XYZ file of C-alpha atoms in Angstrom:
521
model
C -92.383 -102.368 87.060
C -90.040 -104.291 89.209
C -87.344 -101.647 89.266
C -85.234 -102.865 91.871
C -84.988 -106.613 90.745
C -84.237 -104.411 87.790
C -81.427 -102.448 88.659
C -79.659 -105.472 90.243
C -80.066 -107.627 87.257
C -79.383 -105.808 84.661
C -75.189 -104.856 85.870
C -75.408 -109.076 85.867
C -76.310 -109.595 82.394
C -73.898 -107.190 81.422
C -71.333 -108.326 83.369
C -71.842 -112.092 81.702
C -72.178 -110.042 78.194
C -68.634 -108.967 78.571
C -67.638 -112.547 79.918
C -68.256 -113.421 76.006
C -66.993 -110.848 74.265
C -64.596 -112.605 71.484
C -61.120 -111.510 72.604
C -58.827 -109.387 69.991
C -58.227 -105.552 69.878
C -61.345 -104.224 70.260
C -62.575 -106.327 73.347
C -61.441 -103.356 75.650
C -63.053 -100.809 73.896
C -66.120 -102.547 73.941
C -65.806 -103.588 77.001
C -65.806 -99.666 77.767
C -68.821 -98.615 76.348
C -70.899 -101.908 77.708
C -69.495 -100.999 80.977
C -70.170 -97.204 80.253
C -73.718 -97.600 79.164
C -74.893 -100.128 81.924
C -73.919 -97.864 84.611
C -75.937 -94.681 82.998
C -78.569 -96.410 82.637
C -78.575 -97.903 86.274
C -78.184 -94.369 87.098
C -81.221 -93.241 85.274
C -83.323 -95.869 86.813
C -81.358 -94.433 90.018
C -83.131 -90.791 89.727
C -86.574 -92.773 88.713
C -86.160 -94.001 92.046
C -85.944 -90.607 93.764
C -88.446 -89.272 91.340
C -91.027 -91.744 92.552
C -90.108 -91.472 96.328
C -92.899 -90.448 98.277
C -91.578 -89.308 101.605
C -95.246 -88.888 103.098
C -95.973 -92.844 101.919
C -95.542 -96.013 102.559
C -92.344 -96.324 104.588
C -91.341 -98.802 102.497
C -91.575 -98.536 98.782
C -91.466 -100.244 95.257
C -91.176 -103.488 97.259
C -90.742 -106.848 95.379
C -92.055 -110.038 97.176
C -91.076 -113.605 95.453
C -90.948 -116.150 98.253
C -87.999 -118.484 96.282
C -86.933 -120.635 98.947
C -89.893 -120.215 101.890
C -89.667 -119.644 104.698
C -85.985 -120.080 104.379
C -84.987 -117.249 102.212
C -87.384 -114.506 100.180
C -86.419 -112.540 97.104
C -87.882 -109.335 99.484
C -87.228 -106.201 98.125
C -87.745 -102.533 98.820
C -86.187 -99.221 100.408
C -86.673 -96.359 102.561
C -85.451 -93.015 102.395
C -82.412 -93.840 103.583
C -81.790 -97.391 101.468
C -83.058 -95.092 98.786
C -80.299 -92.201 98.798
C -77.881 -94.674 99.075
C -78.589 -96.719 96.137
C -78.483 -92.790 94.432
C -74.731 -92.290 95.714
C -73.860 -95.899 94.275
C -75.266 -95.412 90.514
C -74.119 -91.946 90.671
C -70.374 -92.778 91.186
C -70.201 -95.743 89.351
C -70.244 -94.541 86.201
C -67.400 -91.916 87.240
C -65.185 -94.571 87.797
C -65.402 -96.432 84.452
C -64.986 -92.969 82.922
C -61.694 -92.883 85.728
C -60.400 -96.450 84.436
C -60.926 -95.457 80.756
C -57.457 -94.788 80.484
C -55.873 -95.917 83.134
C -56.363 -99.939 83.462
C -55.455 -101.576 79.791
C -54.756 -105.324 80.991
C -57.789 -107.739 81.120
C -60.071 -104.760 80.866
C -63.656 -106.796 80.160
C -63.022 -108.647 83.339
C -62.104 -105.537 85.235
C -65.509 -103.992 83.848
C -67.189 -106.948 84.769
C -65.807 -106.915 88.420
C -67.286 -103.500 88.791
C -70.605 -104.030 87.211
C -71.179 -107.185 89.701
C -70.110 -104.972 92.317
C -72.418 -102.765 91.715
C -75.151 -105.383 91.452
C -74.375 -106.258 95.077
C -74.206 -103.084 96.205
C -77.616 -102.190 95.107
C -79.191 -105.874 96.647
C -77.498 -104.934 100.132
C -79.288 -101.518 100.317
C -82.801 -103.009 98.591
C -83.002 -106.338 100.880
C -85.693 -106.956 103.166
C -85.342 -110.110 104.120
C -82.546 -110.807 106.050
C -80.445 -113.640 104.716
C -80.921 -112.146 101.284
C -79.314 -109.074 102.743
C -76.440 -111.530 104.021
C -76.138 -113.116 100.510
C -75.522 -108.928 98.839
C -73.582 -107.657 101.694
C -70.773 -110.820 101.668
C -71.042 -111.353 97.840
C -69.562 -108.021 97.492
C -66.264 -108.642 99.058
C -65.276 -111.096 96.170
C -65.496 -108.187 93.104
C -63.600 -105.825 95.529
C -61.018 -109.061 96.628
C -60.250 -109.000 92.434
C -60.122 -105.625 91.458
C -57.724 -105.422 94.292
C -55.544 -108.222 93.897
C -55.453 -108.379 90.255
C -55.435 -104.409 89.360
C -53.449 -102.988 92.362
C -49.967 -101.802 92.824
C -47.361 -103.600 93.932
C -48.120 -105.490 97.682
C -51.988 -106.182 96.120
C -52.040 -109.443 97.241
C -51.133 -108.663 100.671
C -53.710 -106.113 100.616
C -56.327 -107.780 99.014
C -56.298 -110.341 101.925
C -56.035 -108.305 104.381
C -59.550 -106.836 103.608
C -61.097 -109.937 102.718
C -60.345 -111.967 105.904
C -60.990 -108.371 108.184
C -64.363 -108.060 106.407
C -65.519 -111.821 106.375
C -64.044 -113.027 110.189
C -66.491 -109.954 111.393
C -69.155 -111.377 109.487
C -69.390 -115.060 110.918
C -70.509 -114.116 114.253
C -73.213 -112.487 112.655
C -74.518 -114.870 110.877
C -74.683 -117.187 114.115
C -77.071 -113.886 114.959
C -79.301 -113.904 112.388
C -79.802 -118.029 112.741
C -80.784 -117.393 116.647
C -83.002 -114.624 115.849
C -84.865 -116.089 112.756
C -85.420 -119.175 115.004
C -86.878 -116.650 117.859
C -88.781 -114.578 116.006
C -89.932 -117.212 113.252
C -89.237 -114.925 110.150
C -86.502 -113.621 108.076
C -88.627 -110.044 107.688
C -85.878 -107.666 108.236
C -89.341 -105.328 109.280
C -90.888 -108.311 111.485
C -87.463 -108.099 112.933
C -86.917 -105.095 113.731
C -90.255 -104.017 115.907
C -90.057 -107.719 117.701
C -88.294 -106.896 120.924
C -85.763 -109.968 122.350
C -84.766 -110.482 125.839
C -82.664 -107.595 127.067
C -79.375 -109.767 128.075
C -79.931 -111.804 124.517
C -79.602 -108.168 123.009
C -76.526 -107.486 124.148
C -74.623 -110.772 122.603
C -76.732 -110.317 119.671
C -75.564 -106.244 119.328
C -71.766 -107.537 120.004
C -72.512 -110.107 116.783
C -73.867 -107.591 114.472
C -70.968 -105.033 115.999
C -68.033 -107.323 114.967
C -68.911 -107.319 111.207
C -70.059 -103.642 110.935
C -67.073 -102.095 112.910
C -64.461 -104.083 110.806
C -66.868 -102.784 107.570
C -66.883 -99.078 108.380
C -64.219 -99.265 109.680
C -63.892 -98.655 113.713
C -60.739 -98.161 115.580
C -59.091 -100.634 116.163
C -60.299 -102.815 113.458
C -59.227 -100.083 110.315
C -55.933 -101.072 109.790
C -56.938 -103.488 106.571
C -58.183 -99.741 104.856
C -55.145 -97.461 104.708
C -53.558 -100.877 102.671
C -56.750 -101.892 100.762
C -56.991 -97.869 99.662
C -52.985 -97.732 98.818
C -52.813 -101.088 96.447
C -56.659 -100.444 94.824
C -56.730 -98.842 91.669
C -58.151 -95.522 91.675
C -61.836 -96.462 90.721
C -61.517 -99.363 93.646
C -60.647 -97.041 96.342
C -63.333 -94.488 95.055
C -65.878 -97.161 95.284
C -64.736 -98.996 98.798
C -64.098 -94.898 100.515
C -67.899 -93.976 98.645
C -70.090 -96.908 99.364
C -68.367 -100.233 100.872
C -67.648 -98.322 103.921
C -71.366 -97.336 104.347
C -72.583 -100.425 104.372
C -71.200 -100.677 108.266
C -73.226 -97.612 108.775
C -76.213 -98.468 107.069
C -76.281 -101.782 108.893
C -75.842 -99.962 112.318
C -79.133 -98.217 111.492
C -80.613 -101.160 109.611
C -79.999 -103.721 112.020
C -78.571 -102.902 115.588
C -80.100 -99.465 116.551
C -84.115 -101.362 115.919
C -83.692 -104.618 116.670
C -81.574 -104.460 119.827
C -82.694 -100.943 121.173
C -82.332 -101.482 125.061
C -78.612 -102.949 124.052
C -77.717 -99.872 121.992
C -78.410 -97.629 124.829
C -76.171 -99.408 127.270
C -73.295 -99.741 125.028
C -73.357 -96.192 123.871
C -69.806 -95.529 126.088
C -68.181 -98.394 123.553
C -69.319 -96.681 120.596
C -68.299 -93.554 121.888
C -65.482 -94.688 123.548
C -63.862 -96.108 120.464
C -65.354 -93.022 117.850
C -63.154 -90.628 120.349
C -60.341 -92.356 120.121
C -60.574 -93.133 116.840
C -61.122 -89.634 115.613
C -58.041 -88.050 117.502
C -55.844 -91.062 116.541
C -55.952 -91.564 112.763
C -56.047 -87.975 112.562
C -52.947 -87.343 114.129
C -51.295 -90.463 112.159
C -52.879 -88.893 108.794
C -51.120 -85.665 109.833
C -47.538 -87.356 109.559
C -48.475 -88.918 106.296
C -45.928 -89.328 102.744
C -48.496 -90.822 100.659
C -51.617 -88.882 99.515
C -54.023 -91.782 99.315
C -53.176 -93.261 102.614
C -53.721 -89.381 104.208
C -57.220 -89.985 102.945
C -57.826 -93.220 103.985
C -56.792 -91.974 107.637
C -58.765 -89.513 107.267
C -61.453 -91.754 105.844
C -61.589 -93.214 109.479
C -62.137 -90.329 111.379
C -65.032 -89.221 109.480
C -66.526 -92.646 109.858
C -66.138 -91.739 113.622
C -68.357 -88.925 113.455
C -70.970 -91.164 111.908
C -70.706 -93.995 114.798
C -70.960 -91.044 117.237
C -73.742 -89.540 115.579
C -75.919 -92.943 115.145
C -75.480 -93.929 119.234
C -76.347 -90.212 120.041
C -79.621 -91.691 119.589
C -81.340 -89.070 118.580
C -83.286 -87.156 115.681
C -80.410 -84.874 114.830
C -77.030 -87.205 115.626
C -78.839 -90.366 113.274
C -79.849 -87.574 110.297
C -76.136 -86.037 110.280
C -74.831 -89.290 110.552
C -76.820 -90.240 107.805
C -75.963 -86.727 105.775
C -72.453 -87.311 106.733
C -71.911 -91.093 104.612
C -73.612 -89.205 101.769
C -71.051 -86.155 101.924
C -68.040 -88.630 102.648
C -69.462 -90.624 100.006
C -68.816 -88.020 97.348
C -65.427 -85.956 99.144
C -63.293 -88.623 99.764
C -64.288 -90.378 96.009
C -63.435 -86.774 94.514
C -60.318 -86.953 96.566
C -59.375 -90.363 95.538
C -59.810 -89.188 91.795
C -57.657 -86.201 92.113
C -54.804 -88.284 93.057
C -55.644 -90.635 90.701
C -55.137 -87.617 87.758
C -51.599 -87.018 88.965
C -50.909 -90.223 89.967
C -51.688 -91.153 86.179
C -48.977 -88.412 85.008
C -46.039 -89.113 87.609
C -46.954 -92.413 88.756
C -46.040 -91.484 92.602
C -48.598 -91.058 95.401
C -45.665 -89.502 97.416
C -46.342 -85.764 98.650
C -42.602 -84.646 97.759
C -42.645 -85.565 94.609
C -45.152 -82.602 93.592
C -45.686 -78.911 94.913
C -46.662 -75.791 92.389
C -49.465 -77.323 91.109
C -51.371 -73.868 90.976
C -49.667 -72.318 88.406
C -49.017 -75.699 86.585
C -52.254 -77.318 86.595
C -54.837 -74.302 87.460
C -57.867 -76.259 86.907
C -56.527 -79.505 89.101
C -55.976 -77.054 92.081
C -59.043 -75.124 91.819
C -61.118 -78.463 92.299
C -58.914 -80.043 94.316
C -59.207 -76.564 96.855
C -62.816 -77.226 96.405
C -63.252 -80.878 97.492
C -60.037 -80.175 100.799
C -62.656 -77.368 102.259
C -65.640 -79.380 101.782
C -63.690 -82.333 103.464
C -62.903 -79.995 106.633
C -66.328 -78.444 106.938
C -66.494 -75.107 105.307
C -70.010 -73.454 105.187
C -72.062 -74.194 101.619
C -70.601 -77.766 101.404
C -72.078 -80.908 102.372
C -69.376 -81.829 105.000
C -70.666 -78.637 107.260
C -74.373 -79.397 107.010
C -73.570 -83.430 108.045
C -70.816 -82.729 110.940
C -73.027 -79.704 112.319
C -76.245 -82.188 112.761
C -73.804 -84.472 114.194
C -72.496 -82.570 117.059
C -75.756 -80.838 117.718
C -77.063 -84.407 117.920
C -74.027 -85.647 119.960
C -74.230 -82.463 122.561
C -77.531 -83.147 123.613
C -76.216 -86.686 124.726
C -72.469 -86.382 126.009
C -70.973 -82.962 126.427
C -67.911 -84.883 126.860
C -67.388 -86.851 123.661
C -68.971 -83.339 121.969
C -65.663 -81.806 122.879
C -63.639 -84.504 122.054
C -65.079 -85.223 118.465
C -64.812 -81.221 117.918
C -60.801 -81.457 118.205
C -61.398 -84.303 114.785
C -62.835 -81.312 112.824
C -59.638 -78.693 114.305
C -57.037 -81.679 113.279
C -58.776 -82.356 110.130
C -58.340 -78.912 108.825
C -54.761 -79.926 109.924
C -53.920 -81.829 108.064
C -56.213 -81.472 104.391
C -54.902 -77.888 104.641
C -51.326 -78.852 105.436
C -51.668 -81.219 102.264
C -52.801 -79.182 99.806
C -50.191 -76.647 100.407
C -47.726 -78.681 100.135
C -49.013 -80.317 96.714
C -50.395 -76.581 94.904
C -48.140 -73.860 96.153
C -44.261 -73.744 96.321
C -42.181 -74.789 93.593
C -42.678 -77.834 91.328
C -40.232 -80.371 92.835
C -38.823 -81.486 89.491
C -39.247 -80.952 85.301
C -41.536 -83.957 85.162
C -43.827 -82.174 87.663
C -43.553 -78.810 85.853
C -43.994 -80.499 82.789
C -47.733 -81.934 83.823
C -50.952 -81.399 82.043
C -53.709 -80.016 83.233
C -57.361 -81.595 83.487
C -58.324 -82.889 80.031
C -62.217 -83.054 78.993
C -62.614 -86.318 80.503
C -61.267 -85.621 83.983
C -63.319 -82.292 84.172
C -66.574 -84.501 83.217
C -65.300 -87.130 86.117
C -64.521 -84.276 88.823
C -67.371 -81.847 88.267
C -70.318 -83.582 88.437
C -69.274 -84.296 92.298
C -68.168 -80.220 93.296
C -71.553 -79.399 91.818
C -73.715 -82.446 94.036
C -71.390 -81.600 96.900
C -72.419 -77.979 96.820
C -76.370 -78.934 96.043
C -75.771 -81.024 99.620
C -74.298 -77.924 101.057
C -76.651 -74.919 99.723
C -80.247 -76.841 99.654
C -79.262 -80.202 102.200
C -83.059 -80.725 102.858
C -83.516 -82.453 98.984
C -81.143 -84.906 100.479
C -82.725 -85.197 104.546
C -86.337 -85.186 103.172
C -86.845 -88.809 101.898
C -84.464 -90.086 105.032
C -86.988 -87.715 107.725
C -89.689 -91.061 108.188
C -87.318 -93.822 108.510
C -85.054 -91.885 110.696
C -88.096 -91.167 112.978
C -88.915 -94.463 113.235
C -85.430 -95.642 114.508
C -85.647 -93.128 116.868
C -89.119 -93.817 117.725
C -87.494 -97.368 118.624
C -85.013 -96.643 120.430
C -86.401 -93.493 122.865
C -87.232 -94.340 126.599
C -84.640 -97.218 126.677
C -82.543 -97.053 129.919
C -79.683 -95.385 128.785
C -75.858 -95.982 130.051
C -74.410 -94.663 132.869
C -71.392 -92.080 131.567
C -68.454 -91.298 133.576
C -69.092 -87.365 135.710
C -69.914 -84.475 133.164
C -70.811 -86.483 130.186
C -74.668 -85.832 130.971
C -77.669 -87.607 128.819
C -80.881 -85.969 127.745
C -83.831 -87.519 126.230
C -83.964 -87.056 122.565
C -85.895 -84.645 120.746
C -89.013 -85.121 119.522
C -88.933 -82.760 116.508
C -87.867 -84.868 112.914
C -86.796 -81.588 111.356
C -83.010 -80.279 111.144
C -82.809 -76.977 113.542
C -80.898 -74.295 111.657
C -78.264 -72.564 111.891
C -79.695 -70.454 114.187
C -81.905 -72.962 115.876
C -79.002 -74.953 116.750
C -77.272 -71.776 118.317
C -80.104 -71.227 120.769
C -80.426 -74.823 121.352
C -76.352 -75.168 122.471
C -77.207 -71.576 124.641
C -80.324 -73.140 126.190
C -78.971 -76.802 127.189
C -75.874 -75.204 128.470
């Protein structure tokens, strides 16, 4: 069964099903349940997927081969552990966010559905492509539903922001296209897997890395390229910054380990000080500028940055440890900072502020809203038993082993981070209620519970029994690594000192990872 061609169809015909609904008063109810159904399905098809994963196979699976237009472009399909758990995070939060917009969008609400179901179409083509202007096609198709849902659904400077991210996202992307043209023409193929084990000229690989750089530092997004994200997140709706925090911003990532890290190996190790360079600063930065924050979504979409710093950091460690927790890391984020974008959706929906004065008491008002929201702030800083402490523990064990230097520096992201989530939710669930209106709040209703806990209970799964997660990604991450090992690696300013990576493909433990720190120091 061709699931994949499958699972990117089938949001498509839906999407064109609501496209012809006949308009009166029950078009957005049925626009809904379409919308509803779709996405439950795609994420049934979604766990097939994992079910039929064999991480000892093939190391690519369930692939699709159509040559449409040869040898030009190839309907190429399949995935890898780590295209695989992706694809899982999308279907699994997609259907949270129609349940999040069931209430709160009520203008033009078959074409918003629509937007999302295309969207989510793209999505899963981007992760599934193997051939590599297919993969072009997905990954810049899927600025035009987010460009909408922004600019028609968002708050009041939408248009600004909508722009913003659309000319950030697509300038980045041109250069890299140029890339892919020269390499096709080298290498005579558009196999993203031909592609990746054919080894170009070593000063070609450097221009090539800086092509493929541009479009995934703007995507992730990199200091000092972010500043279109703290906007995009602030106008979105709720279920648009859920979606663009959970999986738009891993498609920089995923293309970092898709694209640069194989095909331009001997370039990634000399341009490891950029990446590491730019994650430092990055981290400490937004950080401190989330820290100072009035407005609850852009705190998280500061803080969104930094933790997309850990991942670059993690990825150029180039090694077995740094690429897994990166990789563990964009699933965690994936699910934190969309829980945290629907918790200030809830009161957003009731007050209709984002502003951090405006509420305080919320523990003894809404109990059940400050119990989860507790929940999702520690797993966002790290605590032990959540996903975020499994993913930024691989990544500094990963990072250590290659620069002591930008270890310590990355560490002070996880001290300010506690900063300034902890500094946040005291101010918005203890204290007194700043006014009647916020006294006078609800607490979680049936639907937001069903939204909210499906994510504490996969975010605790990561954090308890992680290696369900790492198992699938274990081959493909090996065989990055495997790629880039023995390449002459950049020389680092005094005390930042390099070690080759480590052979092993399993996680250390806890206690591993101790004795490893004791025995490299």
């Amino acid at each position: 069964m061709p699931i994949l061609s499958i699972m990117i169809l089938l949001p498509v015909v839906a999407a064109l099903v609501l496209a012809t609904l006949p308009a009166g008063p029950d078009a957005a109810g049925r626009a809904r349940i379409v919308a509803l159904v779709t996405t439950i399905v795609e994420f049934g098809l979604g766990c097939v997927l994992w079910a039929g994963f064999d991480a000892a196979g093939a190391p690519f699976q369930f692939v699709e081969n159509l040559p449409l237009f040869a040898p030009y472009l190839a309907w190429h399909l399949g995935i890898d552990g780590i295209a695989l758990m992706l694809i899982v995070l999308s279907v699994f939060l997609m259907p949270l966010c129609i349940l999040a917009s069931w209430e709160a969008v009520q203008k033009r609400v078959p074409e918003y559905m629509a937007a999302f179901l295309l969207m989510e179409s793209l999505m899963i083509g981007t992760f599934a492509a193997r051939d590599i202007f297919l993969f072009y096609l997905f990954f810049e198709a899927g600025l035009i539903p987010m460009f909408l849902i922004i600019g028609i659904w968002g708050g009041a400077r939408r248009i600004y922001a909508s722009y913003k991210f659309f000319l950030y996202t697509l300038l980045g992307s041109v250069l890299m296209l140029v890339a892919m043209l020269y390499m096709v023409n080298i290498a005579g193929s558009t196999d993203i897997g031909v592609l990746s084990r054919f080894d170009f000229d070593k000063s070609v690989q450097f221009w090539l890395f800086l092509a493929f750089f541009a479009s995934f530092a703007v995507k992730m997004p990199m200091w000092p390229v972010h500043t279109w994200l703290p906007d995009a997140h602030v106008e979105a709706p709720t279920a648009g910054s859920v979606i663009l925090a959970g999986v738009l911003l891993k498609l920089g990532g995923y293309g970092f380990v898709r694209f640069s890290l194989p095909m331009f190996p001997d370039a990634s190790a000399q341009l490891i000080w950029l990446v590491f360079g730019l994650s430092m600063v990055a981290v400490v930065y937004t950080s401190l500028v989330a820290l100072v924050q009035h407005d609850m979504k852009k705190l998280i979409a500061y803080s969104s940055v930094a933790h997309m710093a850990f991942v670059t950091a993690g990825l150029f460690a180039l090694n077995t440890q740094g690429i897994e927790g990166a990789m563990v890391l964009m699933l965690s984020h994936g699910l934190v900072s969309g829980a945290l974008f629907l918790c200030v959706g809830v009161i957003y929906d009731r007050l209709h502020t984002r502003e951090i004065a405006r509420y305080g008491g919320l523990s003894d008002t809404m109990p059940r809203y400050a119990l989860l929201l507790m929940f999702f702030t520690m797993a966002s800083v790290g605590l032990p038993a959540t996903s975020g402490f499994v993913a930024e523990f691989l990544v500094l064990i990963g990072l250590y082993q290659t620069s002591t230097w930008a270890t310590l520096v990355m560490t002070t992201g996880i001290i300010l981070g506690a900063a300034y989530m902890l500094y946040l939710y005291w101010r918005v669930a203890f204290g007194t209620a700043a006014g009647d209106d916020t006294r006078a709040m609800p607490d979680l209703s049936a639907r937001e519970i069903a939204i909210l806990l499906p994510i504490a209970v996969a975010v605790l799964w990561m954090g308890v029994y992680p290696s369900s997660f790492q198992d699938p990604m274990r081959p493909a991450i090996a065989a990055v690594v495997d790629r880039v090992s023995g390449r002459e690696l950049a020389t680092l300013p005094t005390n930042m000192t390099l070690t080759p990576a480590l052979p092993t493909v399993v996680a250390p433990t806890a206690a591993e990872g101790a004795t490893l720190a004791r025995t490299h120091h």
